[in-house]
Amino acid sequence: MSFKSSFRRSLQTCVVVALALLATSRGDATVVRFNSVLGNIDVRLYNTATPLSTANFLNYATGGDWVDTFIHRSVPGFIVQGGGFTFPTGATSPLSVPQDPPVLNEPGISNLRGTIAFAKIGPPAGQQPTPTTINSATNQWFFNLADNSGNLDSQNGGFTVFGRVVGNGMTVADAIAALPRVNAGSPFDTLPVRNFSGGNITKANLVTFNTILPLNLPNGDYNFDGKVDGADLAVWKADFGSTTKAEADGNGNGKVDAADLLVWQRSFGQNFGAPAAAAVAAVPEPAAATLALLAAAACGLARRRHR
């Protein structure tokens, strides 16, 4: 890769991390849409509780790295996993998604049904976890299909939960888990397939994601209709105190609390229209000077991408 391209990627990483840190400071939590061939899965990110992990996730997502990614591992009753491979149109076989440097582990939120967490490299059999394995998350993520807290909250330093499915997205995750699986060789030995009757596996047989991008929603929009009004306050009241619902977790700290009411109050009356996935350019930007300072600080926290 040329120096110019490498520099551009490094700058993009810093800017995305800066935007994530800015969102955290303002008490905002991103909602991301996984647009799959089986339907949408919307996820509220825990920007406040896991700022490094959400910044890492958004860097891959907004950089387009997960266009045509697919679920490559399905374990019914446990998890469905993706993010590591893509199958672009015209390709004859999967391609690996280039990895950013690993992100520091941020355990704390339990791996319950409906949460999304980063996959990691495990220690060799019979050996104890090391800082390298504990902090090895890069581009692969998984949806928890069940309460996996007894295992995944402690294994290998704990797996970082950085978001939770909102709305009816788990019906899509369950539909993926219900698909037949084939052994196409590691790491595709539990590969979910659709419309497959044997022979070569093509892109049409995979559970692919067209895009994984943030939704253009106003902060405080807890029913995801594009506007902040009394209906969103009703959602907050109904879910107040919950640590297992994220619709009204407007600041992304893992709990629906008084801080989320402040997010709603600050945004009341905003109307963005029908929700739609927003590319990086469509995300409102802070003042240039503020962004530059944040980017500089973020570069000190986040490692640069080198492909």
PDB file of C-alpha atoms in Angstrom:
ATOM      1  CA  MET A   1       0.000   0.000   0.000  1.00  0.00           C
ATOM      2  CA  SER A   2       1.280   3.493  -0.814  1.00  0.00           C
ATOM      3  CA  PHE A   3       2.194   5.971   1.907  1.00  0.00           C
ATOM      4  CA  LYS A   4      -0.633   8.229   0.737  1.00  0.00           C
ATOM      5  CA  SER A   5      -3.240   5.469   1.055  1.00  0.00           C
ATOM      6  CA  SER A   6      -1.839   4.351   4.394  1.00  0.00           C
ATOM      7  CA  PHE A   7      -1.931   7.922   5.712  1.00  0.00           C
ATOM      8  CA  ARG A   8      -5.515   8.337   4.522  1.00  0.00           C
ATOM      9  CA  ARG A   9      -6.545   5.145   6.343  1.00  0.00           C
ATOM     10  CA  SER A  10      -4.725   6.240   9.486  1.00  0.00           C
ATOM     11  CA  LEU A  11      -6.437   9.628   9.383  1.00  0.00           C
ATOM     12  CA  GLN A  12      -9.818   7.953   8.847  1.00  0.00           C
ATOM     13  CA  THR A  13      -9.247   5.798  11.926  1.00  0.00           C
ATOM     14  CA  CYS A  14      -8.376   8.828  14.030  1.00  0.00           C
ATOM     15  CA  VAL A  15     -11.403  10.789  12.835  1.00  0.00           C
ATOM     16  CA  VAL A  16     -13.820   7.910  13.504  1.00  0.00           C
ATOM     17  CA  VAL A  17     -12.387   7.418  16.988  1.00  0.00           C
ATOM     18  CA  ALA A  18     -12.608  11.173  17.564  1.00  0.00           C
ATOM     19  CA  LEU A  19     -16.273  11.213  16.536  1.00  0.00           C
ATOM     20  CA  ALA A  20     -16.981   8.275  18.826  1.00  0.00           C
ATOM     21  CA  LEU A  21     -15.266  10.006  21.740  1.00  0.00           C
ATOM     22  CA  LEU A  22     -17.165  13.213  20.989  1.00  0.00           C
ATOM     23  CA  ALA A  23     -20.437  11.283  21.002  1.00  0.00           C
ATOM     24  CA  THR A  24     -19.484   9.783  24.353  1.00  0.00           C
ATOM     25  CA  SER A  25     -18.756  13.212  25.825  1.00  0.00           C
ATOM     26  CA  ARG A  26     -22.169  14.447  24.655  1.00  0.00           C
ATOM     27  CA  GLY A  27     -23.964  11.382  25.988  1.00  0.00           C
ATOM     28  CA  ASP A  28     -24.998  10.056  22.566  1.00  0.00           C
ATOM     29  CA  ALA A  29     -25.243   6.374  21.619  1.00  0.00           C
ATOM     30  CA  THR A  30     -25.144   5.206  18.015  1.00  0.00           C
ATOM     31  CA  VAL A  31     -27.750   2.902  16.474  1.00  0.00           C
ATOM     32  CA  VAL A  32     -26.347   0.719  13.704  1.00  0.00           C
ATOM     33  CA  ARG A  33     -28.290  -1.241  11.089  1.00  0.00           C
ATOM     34  CA  PHE A  34     -27.079  -4.644   9.890  1.00  0.00           C
ATOM     35  CA  ASN A  35     -28.845  -4.891   6.518  1.00  0.00           C
ATOM     36  CA  SER A  36     -28.855  -8.617   5.733  1.00  0.00           C
ATOM     37  CA  VAL A  37     -30.482 -10.722   3.042  1.00  0.00           C
ATOM     38  CA  LEU A  38     -32.814 -12.077   5.748  1.00  0.00           C
ATOM     39  CA  GLY A  39     -33.793  -8.699   7.189  1.00  0.00           C
ATOM     40  CA  ASN A  40     -32.444  -5.910   9.354  1.00  0.00           C
ATOM     41  CA  ILE A  41     -30.805  -6.193  12.742  1.00  0.00           C
ATOM     42  CA  ASP A  42     -30.609  -2.840  14.530  1.00  0.00           C
ATOM     43  CA  VAL A  43     -28.116  -2.484  17.361  1.00  0.00           C
ATOM     44  CA  ARG A  44     -27.672   0.209  19.993  1.00  0.00           C
ATOM     45  CA  LEU A  45     -23.950   0.652  20.623  1.00  0.00           C
ATOM     46  CA  TYR A  46     -22.650   1.214  24.143  1.00  0.00           C
ATOM     47  CA  ASN A  47     -20.592   4.288  23.291  1.00  0.00           C
ATOM     48  CA  THR A  48     -20.204   5.335  26.927  1.00  0.00           C
ATOM     49  CA  ALA A  49     -19.609   1.919  28.491  1.00  0.00           C
ATOM     50  CA  THR A  50     -17.214   0.658  25.788  1.00  0.00           C
ATOM     51  CA  PRO A  51     -15.826   3.676  23.905  1.00  0.00           C
ATOM     52  CA  LEU A  52     -12.780   1.956  22.417  1.00  0.00           C
ATOM     53  CA  SER A  53     -14.765  -1.032  21.190  1.00  0.00           C
ATOM     54  CA  THR A  54     -17.504   1.087  19.637  1.00  0.00           C
ATOM     55  CA  ALA A  55     -14.904   3.277  17.940  1.00  0.00           C
ATOM     56  CA  ASN A  56     -13.235   0.140  16.579  1.00  0.00           C
ATOM     57  CA  PHE A  57     -16.580  -1.160  15.323  1.00  0.00           C
ATOM     58  CA  LEU A  58     -17.521   2.120  13.656  1.00  0.00           C
ATOM     59  CA  ASN A  59     -14.140   2.327  11.937  1.00  0.00           C
ATOM     60  CA  TYR A  60     -14.779  -0.972  10.151  1.00  0.00           C
ATOM     61  CA  ALA A  61     -18.434  -0.180   9.493  1.00  0.00           C
ATOM     62  CA  THR A  62     -18.121   3.329   8.117  1.00  0.00           C
ATOM     63  CA  GLY A  63     -14.992   2.395   6.196  1.00  0.00           C
ATOM     64  CA  GLY A  64     -17.022  -0.090   4.154  1.00  0.00           C
ATOM     65  CA  ASP A  65     -15.013  -3.086   5.327  1.00  0.00           C
ATOM     66  CA  TRP A  66     -18.144  -5.118   6.065  1.00  0.00           C
ATOM     67  CA  VAL A  67     -19.943  -4.626   2.760  1.00  0.00           C
ATOM     68  CA  ASP A  68     -20.847  -8.176   1.665  1.00  0.00           C
ATOM     69  CA  THR A  69     -19.594  -9.705   4.899  1.00  0.00           C
ATOM     70  CA  PHE A  70     -21.413 -12.879   5.928  1.00  0.00           C
ATOM     71  CA  ILE A  71     -22.151 -15.099   8.903  1.00  0.00           C
ATOM     72  CA  HIS A  72     -19.425 -17.732   8.769  1.00  0.00           C
ATOM     73  CA  ARG A  73     -20.139 -19.476  12.060  1.00  0.00           C
ATOM     74  CA  SER A  74     -23.465 -20.571  13.501  1.00  0.00           C
ATOM     75  CA  VAL A  75     -23.898 -22.457  16.766  1.00  0.00           C
ATOM     76  CA  PRO A  76     -27.640 -22.692  17.533  1.00  0.00           C
ATOM     77  CA  GLY A  77     -28.432 -21.869  21.136  1.00  0.00           C
ATOM     78  CA  PHE A  78     -25.092 -20.108  21.484  1.00  0.00           C
ATOM     79  CA  ILE A  79     -23.938 -17.537  18.889  1.00  0.00           C
ATOM     80  CA  VAL A  80     -23.861 -16.505  15.234  1.00  0.00           C
ATOM     81  CA  GLN A  81     -20.604 -14.883  14.146  1.00  0.00           C
ATOM     82  CA  GLY A  82     -19.425 -12.685  11.281  1.00  0.00           C
ATOM     83  CA  GLY A  83     -17.222  -9.759  10.346  1.00  0.00           C
ATOM     84  CA  GLY A  84     -14.119 -11.668   9.357  1.00  0.00           C
ATOM     85  CA  PHE A  85     -14.840 -12.441   5.719  1.00  0.00           C
ATOM     86  CA  THR A  86     -16.569 -10.937   2.690  1.00  0.00           C
ATOM     87  CA  PHE A  87     -17.868 -12.402  -0.558  1.00  0.00           C
ATOM     88  CA  PRO A  88     -17.895  -9.485  -3.014  1.00  0.00           C
ATOM     89  CA  THR A  89     -20.013  -9.655  -6.149  1.00  0.00           C
ATOM     90  CA  GLY A  90     -18.003 -11.367  -8.856  1.00  0.00           C
ATOM     91  CA  ALA A  91     -15.703 -13.166  -6.426  1.00  0.00           C
ATOM     92  CA  THR A  92     -15.377 -16.945  -6.595  1.00  0.00           C
ATOM     93  CA  SER A  93     -14.377 -17.444  -2.962  1.00  0.00           C
ATOM     94  CA  PRO A  94     -14.431 -15.546   0.335  1.00  0.00           C
ATOM     95  CA  LEU A  95     -11.912 -12.822   1.117  1.00  0.00           C
ATOM     96  CA  SER A  96     -10.546 -11.988   4.558  1.00  0.00           C
ATOM     97  CA  VAL A  97     -11.433  -8.577   5.955  1.00  0.00           C
ATOM     98  CA  PRO A  98      -8.168  -6.694   6.649  1.00  0.00           C
ATOM     99  CA  GLN A  99      -7.650  -6.285  10.369  1.00  0.00           C
ATOM    100  CA  ASP A 100      -6.965  -3.160  12.358  1.00  0.00           C
ATOM    101  CA  PRO A 101      -4.621  -3.550  15.338  1.00  0.00           C
ATOM    102  CA  PRO A 102      -6.406  -5.202  18.285  1.00  0.00           C
ATOM    103  CA  VAL A 103      -8.504  -3.087  20.617  1.00  0.00           C
ATOM    104  CA  LEU A 104      -8.173  -3.126  24.399  1.00  0.00           C
ATOM    105  CA  ASN A 105     -10.682  -5.365  26.151  1.00  0.00           C
ATOM    106  CA  GLU A 106     -13.593  -3.579  27.861  1.00  0.00           C
ATOM    107  CA  PRO A 107     -15.521  -6.268  29.775  1.00  0.00           C
ATOM    108  CA  GLY A 108     -18.301  -5.428  32.182  1.00  0.00           C
ATOM    109  CA  ILE A 109     -21.622  -5.864  30.376  1.00  0.00           C
ATOM    110  CA  SER A 110     -22.834  -9.466  30.440  1.00  0.00           C
ATOM    111  CA  ASN A 111     -23.059 -11.675  27.370  1.00  0.00           C
ATOM    112  CA  LEU A 112     -26.825 -12.103  27.553  1.00  0.00           C
ATOM    113  CA  ARG A 113     -29.202 -12.965  24.728  1.00  0.00           C
ATOM    114  CA  GLY A 114     -29.471 -10.093  22.283  1.00  0.00           C
ATOM    115  CA  THR A 115     -26.055  -8.596  22.926  1.00  0.00           C
ATOM    116  CA  ILE A 116     -23.226  -8.270  20.408  1.00  0.00           C
ATOM    117  CA  ALA A 117     -19.599  -8.831  21.396  1.00  0.00           C
ATOM    118  CA  PHE A 118     -16.199  -9.032  19.768  1.00  0.00           C
ATOM    119  CA  ALA A 119     -14.593 -12.411  19.092  1.00  0.00           C
ATOM    120  CA  LYS A 120     -11.010 -12.932  20.231  1.00  0.00           C
ATOM    121  CA  ILE A 121      -8.061 -15.280  19.806  1.00  0.00           C
ATOM    122  CA  GLY A 122      -7.986 -17.875  22.569  1.00  0.00           C
ATOM    123  CA  PRO A 123      -4.879 -19.107  24.383  1.00  0.00           C
ATOM    124  CA  PRO A 124      -3.376 -22.464  23.358  1.00  0.00           C
ATOM    125  CA  ALA A 125      -5.060 -25.481  24.928  1.00  0.00           C
ATOM    126  CA  GLY A 126      -4.088 -25.900  28.555  1.00  0.00           C
ATOM    127  CA  GLN A 127      -2.540 -22.444  28.843  1.00  0.00           C
ATOM    128  CA  GLN A 128      -3.753 -19.383  30.704  1.00  0.00           C
ATOM    129  CA  PRO A 129      -4.884 -16.207  28.938  1.00  0.00           C
ATOM    130  CA  THR A 130      -2.255 -13.553  28.352  1.00  0.00           C
ATOM    131  CA  PRO A 131      -2.596  -9.819  27.690  1.00  0.00           C
ATOM    132  CA  THR A 132      -2.168 -10.652  24.009  1.00  0.00           C
ATOM    133  CA  THR A 133      -5.149 -13.025  23.921  1.00  0.00           C
ATOM    134  CA  ILE A 134      -7.275 -10.927  26.284  1.00  0.00           C
ATOM    135  CA  ASN A 135      -6.815  -7.836  24.096  1.00  0.00           C
ATOM    136  CA  SER A 136      -7.052  -9.534  20.690  1.00  0.00           C
ATOM    137  CA  ALA A 137     -10.426  -8.306  19.346  1.00  0.00           C
ATOM    138  CA  THR A 138     -10.307  -6.924  15.805  1.00  0.00           C
ATOM    139  CA  ASN A 139     -13.015  -7.311  13.150  1.00  0.00           C
ATOM    140  CA  GLN A 140     -15.082 -10.365  14.116  1.00  0.00           C
ATOM    141  CA  TRP A 141     -18.235 -10.014  16.197  1.00  0.00           C
ATOM    142  CA  PHE A 142     -21.011 -12.329  17.330  1.00  0.00           C
ATOM    143  CA  PHE A 143     -24.616 -12.099  18.459  1.00  0.00           C
ATOM    144  CA  ASN A 144     -25.430 -13.960  21.660  1.00  0.00           C
ATOM    145  CA  LEU A 145     -28.447 -16.188  21.054  1.00  0.00           C
ATOM    146  CA  ALA A 146     -28.761 -17.167  24.721  1.00  0.00           C
ATOM    147  CA  ASP A 147     -27.516 -16.220  28.170  1.00  0.00           C
ATOM    148  CA  ASN A 148     -23.808 -16.968  27.744  1.00  0.00           C
ATOM    149  CA  SER A 149     -22.671 -14.931  30.733  1.00  0.00           C
ATOM    150  CA  GLY A 150     -21.572 -17.952  32.762  1.00  0.00           C
ATOM    151  CA  ASN A 151     -18.980 -18.754  30.110  1.00  0.00           C
ATOM    152  CA  LEU A 152     -18.153 -15.675  28.086  1.00  0.00           C
ATOM    153  CA  ASP A 153     -18.077 -13.073  30.870  1.00  0.00           C
ATOM    154  CA  SER A 154     -14.949 -14.677  32.349  1.00  0.00           C
ATOM    155  CA  GLN A 155     -13.332 -16.758  29.591  1.00  0.00           C
ATOM    156  CA  ASN A 156     -10.098 -15.241  28.243  1.00  0.00           C
ATOM    157  CA  GLY A 157     -10.562 -12.093  30.300  1.00  0.00           C
ATOM    158  CA  GLY A 158     -14.205 -11.786  29.279  1.00  0.00           C
ATOM    159  CA  PHE A 159     -15.669 -10.978  25.880  1.00  0.00           C
ATOM    160  CA  THR A 160     -16.520  -7.306  25.426  1.00  0.00           C
ATOM    161  CA  VAL A 161     -20.220  -6.665  24.852  1.00  0.00           C
ATOM    162  CA  PHE A 162     -20.400  -3.358  22.994  1.00  0.00           C
ATOM    163  CA  GLY A 163     -24.049  -3.225  21.939  1.00  0.00           C
ATOM    164  CA  ARG A 164     -27.515  -4.743  22.141  1.00  0.00           C
ATOM    165  CA  VAL A 165     -30.109  -5.636  19.519  1.00  0.00           C
ATOM    166  CA  VAL A 166     -33.190  -3.407  19.596  1.00  0.00           C
ATOM    167  CA  GLY A 167     -36.652  -3.891  18.129  1.00  0.00           C
ATOM    168  CA  ASN A 168     -37.347  -7.294  16.573  1.00  0.00           C
ATOM    169  CA  GLY A 169     -33.829  -7.857  15.263  1.00  0.00           C
ATOM    170  CA  MET A 170     -33.361 -11.079  17.204  1.00  0.00           C
ATOM    171  CA  THR A 171     -35.976 -12.745  15.008  1.00  0.00           C
ATOM    172  CA  VAL A 172     -33.464 -12.332  12.174  1.00  0.00           C
ATOM    173  CA  ALA A 173     -30.616 -13.689  14.303  1.00  0.00           C
ATOM    174  CA  ASP A 174     -32.776 -16.672  15.262  1.00  0.00           C
ATOM    175  CA  ALA A 175     -33.654 -17.245  11.598  1.00  0.00           C
ATOM    176  CA  ILE A 176     -29.955 -17.367  10.778  1.00  0.00           C
ATOM    177  CA  ALA A 177     -29.367 -19.889  13.550  1.00  0.00           C
ATOM    178  CA  ALA A 178     -32.232 -22.030  12.216  1.00  0.00           C
ATOM    179  CA  LEU A 179     -30.611 -22.435   8.796  1.00  0.00           C
ATOM    180  CA  PRO A 180     -28.896 -25.705   7.881  1.00  0.00           C
ATOM    181  CA  ARG A 181     -25.129 -25.740   8.320  1.00  0.00           C
ATOM    182  CA  VAL A 182     -22.351 -27.290   6.286  1.00  0.00           C
ATOM    183  CA  ASN A 183     -18.718 -28.053   6.974  1.00  0.00           C
ATOM    184  CA  ALA A 184     -16.751 -26.171   4.331  1.00  0.00           C
ATOM    185  CA  GLY A 185     -13.477 -26.491   6.223  1.00  0.00           C
ATOM    186  CA  SER A 186     -12.124 -24.280   8.978  1.00  0.00           C
ATOM    187  CA  PRO A 187     -13.098 -21.517   9.694  1.00  0.00           C
ATOM    188  CA  PHE A 188     -16.296 -22.371   7.805  1.00  0.00           C
ATOM    189  CA  ASP A 189     -16.998 -25.689   9.540  1.00  0.00           C
ATOM    190  CA  THR A 190     -20.356 -24.472  10.921  1.00  0.00           C
ATOM    191  CA  LEU A 191     -21.360 -22.323   7.947  1.00  0.00           C
ATOM    192  CA  PRO A 192     -25.092 -21.491   7.719  1.00  0.00           C
ATOM    193  CA  VAL A 193     -26.416 -21.808   4.171  1.00  0.00           C
ATOM    194  CA  ARG A 194     -29.676 -21.062   2.388  1.00  0.00           C
ATOM    195  CA  ASN A 195     -31.112 -22.485  -0.809  1.00  0.00           C
ATOM    196  CA  PHE A 196     -28.254 -24.968  -0.921  1.00  0.00           C
ATOM    197  CA  SER A 197     -28.626 -28.489  -2.289  1.00  0.00           C
ATOM    198  CA  GLY A 198     -24.986 -29.450  -2.671  1.00  0.00           C
ATOM    199  CA  GLY A 199     -22.060 -28.606  -4.910  1.00  0.00           C
ATOM    200  CA  ASN A 200     -20.141 -25.363  -4.818  1.00  0.00           C
ATOM    201  CA  ILE A 201     -21.223 -22.752  -2.292  1.00  0.00           C
ATOM    202  CA  THR A 202     -21.872 -19.367  -3.887  1.00  0.00           C
ATOM    203  CA  LYS A 203     -22.627 -15.941  -2.498  1.00  0.00           C
ATOM    204  CA  ALA A 204     -26.345 -16.612  -3.037  1.00  0.00           C
ATOM    205  CA  ASN A 205     -26.100 -19.438  -0.491  1.00  0.00           C
ATOM    206  CA  LEU A 206     -24.676 -17.258   2.269  1.00  0.00           C
ATOM    207  CA  VAL A 207     -26.227 -14.964   4.862  1.00  0.00           C
ATOM    208  CA  THR A 208     -24.621 -11.754   3.659  1.00  0.00           C
ATOM    209  CA  PHE A 209     -24.917  -8.181   4.872  1.00  0.00           C
ATOM    210  CA  ASN A 210     -25.298  -5.562   2.170  1.00  0.00           C
ATOM    211  CA  THR A 211     -24.198  -2.830   4.565  1.00  0.00           C
ATOM    212  CA  ILE A 212     -23.540  -2.287   8.254  1.00  0.00           C
ATOM    213  CA  LEU A 213     -23.936   1.433   8.916  1.00  0.00           C
ATOM    214  CA  PRO A 214     -25.179   3.901  11.553  1.00  0.00           C
ATOM    215  CA  LEU A 215     -28.784   5.045  11.262  1.00  0.00           C
ATOM    216  CA  ASN A 216     -29.370   8.758  10.857  1.00  0.00           C
ATOM    217  CA  LEU A 217     -31.495   9.194  13.984  1.00  0.00           C
ATOM    218  CA  PRO A 218     -31.781  12.135  16.369  1.00  0.00           C
ATOM    219  CA  ASN A 219     -30.512  11.472  19.869  1.00  0.00           C
ATOM    220  CA  GLY A 220     -33.423  10.748  22.166  1.00  0.00           C
ATOM    221  CA  ASP A 221     -35.425   8.998  19.430  1.00  0.00           C
ATOM    222  CA  TYR A 222     -36.236   5.884  21.419  1.00  0.00           C
ATOM    223  CA  ASN A 223     -38.862   4.401  19.096  1.00  0.00           C
ATOM    224  CA  PHE A 224     -36.704   4.975  15.994  1.00  0.00           C
ATOM    225  CA  ASP A 225     -39.254   6.868  13.906  1.00  0.00           C
ATOM    226  CA  GLY A 226     -36.924   9.764  13.094  1.00  0.00           C
ATOM    227  CA  LYS A 227     -38.348  12.318  15.535  1.00  0.00           C
ATOM    228  CA  VAL A 228     -38.116  13.045  19.242  1.00  0.00           C
ATOM    229  CA  ASP A 229     -41.501  13.462  20.905  1.00  0.00           C
ATOM    230  CA  GLY A 230     -43.727  12.228  23.695  1.00  0.00           C
ATOM    231  CA  ALA A 231     -43.759   8.685  22.340  1.00  0.00           C
ATOM    232  CA  ASP A 232     -40.048   8.425  23.080  1.00  0.00           C
ATOM    233  CA  LEU A 233     -40.609   9.598  26.639  1.00  0.00           C
ATOM    234  CA  ALA A 234     -43.124   6.768  27.031  1.00  0.00           C
ATOM    235  CA  VAL A 235     -40.462   4.259  25.929  1.00  0.00           C
ATOM    236  CA  TRP A 236     -38.019   5.685  28.456  1.00  0.00           C
ATOM    237  CA  LYS A 237     -40.596   5.496  31.266  1.00  0.00           C
ATOM    238  CA  ALA A 238     -41.490   1.893  30.419  1.00  0.00           C
ATOM    239  CA  ASP A 239     -37.846   0.781  30.333  1.00  0.00           C
ATOM    240  CA  PHE A 240     -36.458   2.918  33.173  1.00  0.00           C
ATOM    241  CA  GLY A 241     -33.975   0.950  35.251  1.00  0.00           C
ATOM    242  CA  SER A 242     -33.517  -1.804  32.673  1.00  0.00           C
ATOM    243  CA  THR A 243     -30.101  -3.235  31.867  1.00  0.00           C
ATOM    244  CA  THR A 244     -31.492  -5.668  29.288  1.00  0.00           C
ATOM    245  CA  LYS A 245     -33.243  -3.197  26.983  1.00  0.00           C
ATOM    246  CA  ALA A 246     -31.357  -0.613  24.967  1.00  0.00           C
ATOM    247  CA  GLU A 247     -34.014   1.280  23.005  1.00  0.00           C
ATOM    248  CA  ALA A 248     -33.980   4.134  25.539  1.00  0.00           C
ATOM    249  CA  ASP A 249     -30.322   3.848  26.535  1.00  0.00           C
ATOM    250  CA  GLY A 250     -29.578   7.150  24.867  1.00  0.00           C
ATOM    251  CA  ASN A 251     -26.107   7.593  26.329  1.00  0.00           C
ATOM    252  CA  GLY A 252     -25.027   3.989  25.808  1.00  0.00           C
ATOM    253  CA  ASN A 253     -23.890   3.233  29.342  1.00  0.00           C
ATOM    254  CA  GLY A 254     -25.719  -0.092  29.519  1.00  0.00           C
ATOM    255  CA  LYS A 255     -28.667   1.072  31.619  1.00  0.00           C
ATOM    256  CA  VAL A 256     -31.821   3.099  31.033  1.00  0.00           C
ATOM    257  CA  ASP A 257     -31.461   5.846  33.607  1.00  0.00           C
ATOM    258  CA  ALA A 258     -31.854   9.553  34.308  1.00  0.00           C
ATOM    259  CA  ALA A 259     -29.031  10.432  31.921  1.00  0.00           C
ATOM    260  CA  ASP A 260     -31.158   9.104  29.063  1.00  0.00           C
ATOM    261  CA  LEU A 261     -34.000  11.413  30.063  1.00  0.00           C
ATOM    262  CA  LEU A 262     -31.572  14.316  29.695  1.00  0.00           C
ATOM    263  CA  VAL A 263     -30.657  13.083  26.213  1.00  0.00           C
ATOM    264  CA  TRP A 264     -34.370  13.079  25.319  1.00  0.00           C
ATOM    265  CA  GLN A 265     -34.937  16.545  26.795  1.00  0.00           C
ATOM    266  CA  ARG A 266     -31.966  17.999  24.938  1.00  0.00           C
ATOM    267  CA  SER A 267     -33.216  16.608  21.621  1.00  0.00           C
ATOM    268  CA  PHE A 268     -36.965  17.117  22.031  1.00  0.00           C
ATOM    269  CA  GLY A 269     -38.612  18.373  18.851  1.00  0.00           C
ATOM    270  CA  GLN A 270     -35.914  17.219  16.437  1.00  0.00           C
ATOM    271  CA  ASN A 271     -37.199  15.519  13.284  1.00  0.00           C
ATOM    272  CA  PHE A 272     -34.804  13.817  10.861  1.00  0.00           C
ATOM    273  CA  GLY A 273     -37.502  12.137   8.779  1.00  0.00           C
ATOM    274  CA  ALA A 274     -37.629   8.429   8.020  1.00  0.00           C
ATOM    275  CA  PRO A 275     -34.583   6.630   9.450  1.00  0.00           C
ATOM    276  CA  ALA A 276     -31.936   5.674   6.904  1.00  0.00           C
ATOM    277  CA  ALA A 277     -28.409   4.337   7.029  1.00  0.00           C
ATOM    278  CA  ALA A 278     -25.952   7.220   6.940  1.00  0.00           C
ATOM    279  CA  ALA A 279     -22.484   7.102   5.411  1.00  0.00           C
ATOM    280  CA  VAL A 280     -19.618   8.923   7.103  1.00  0.00           C
ATOM    281  CA  ALA A 281     -20.174  12.062   5.031  1.00  0.00           C
ATOM    282  CA  ALA A 282     -23.783  12.297   6.226  1.00  0.00           C
ATOM    283  CA  VAL A 283     -22.858  12.238   9.908  1.00  0.00           C
ATOM    284  CA  PRO A 284     -23.012  15.771  11.387  1.00  0.00           C
ATOM    285  CA  GLU A 285     -19.490  16.990  12.049  1.00  0.00           C
ATOM    286  CA  PRO A 286     -18.268  19.167  14.920  1.00  0.00           C
ATOM    287  CA  ALA A 287     -16.347  22.366  14.305  1.00  0.00           C
ATOM    288  CA  ALA A 288     -13.128  21.737  12.405  1.00  0.00           C
ATOM    289  CA  ALA A 289     -10.912  22.901  15.248  1.00  0.00           C
ATOM    290  CA  THR A 290     -12.690  20.690  17.756  1.00  0.00           C
ATOM    291  CA  LEU A 291     -12.449  17.709  15.435  1.00  0.00           C
ATOM    292  CA  ALA A 292      -8.763  18.322  14.835  1.00  0.00           C
ATOM    293  CA  LEU A 293      -8.046  18.389  18.567  1.00  0.00           C
ATOM    294  CA  LEU A 294     -10.106  15.275  19.180  1.00  0.00           C
ATOM    295  CA  ALA A 295      -8.461  13.484  16.277  1.00  0.00           C
ATOM    296  CA  ALA A 296      -5.042  14.288  17.679  1.00  0.00           C
ATOM    297  CA  ALA A 297      -6.067  12.941  21.071  1.00  0.00           C
ATOM    298  CA  ALA A 298      -7.674   9.890  19.518  1.00  0.00           C
ATOM    299  CA  CYS A 299      -4.516   9.076  17.590  1.00  0.00           C
ATOM    300  CA  GLY A 300      -2.761   8.842  20.916  1.00  0.00           C
ATOM    301  CA  LEU A 301      -5.296   6.256  22.069  1.00  0.00           C
ATOM    302  CA  ALA A 302      -5.993   4.290  18.911  1.00  0.00           C
ATOM    303  CA  ARG A 303      -3.487   2.417  16.809  1.00  0.00           C
ATOM    304  CA  ARG A 304      -3.393   3.230  13.146  1.00  0.00           C
ATOM    305  CA  ARG A 305      -4.581   0.918  10.420  1.00  0.00           C
ATOM    306  CA  HIS A 306      -1.968  -0.571   8.122  1.00  0.00           C
ATOM    307  CA  ARG A 307      -3.070  -2.851   5.300  1.00  0.00           C
TER     308      ARG A 307
END
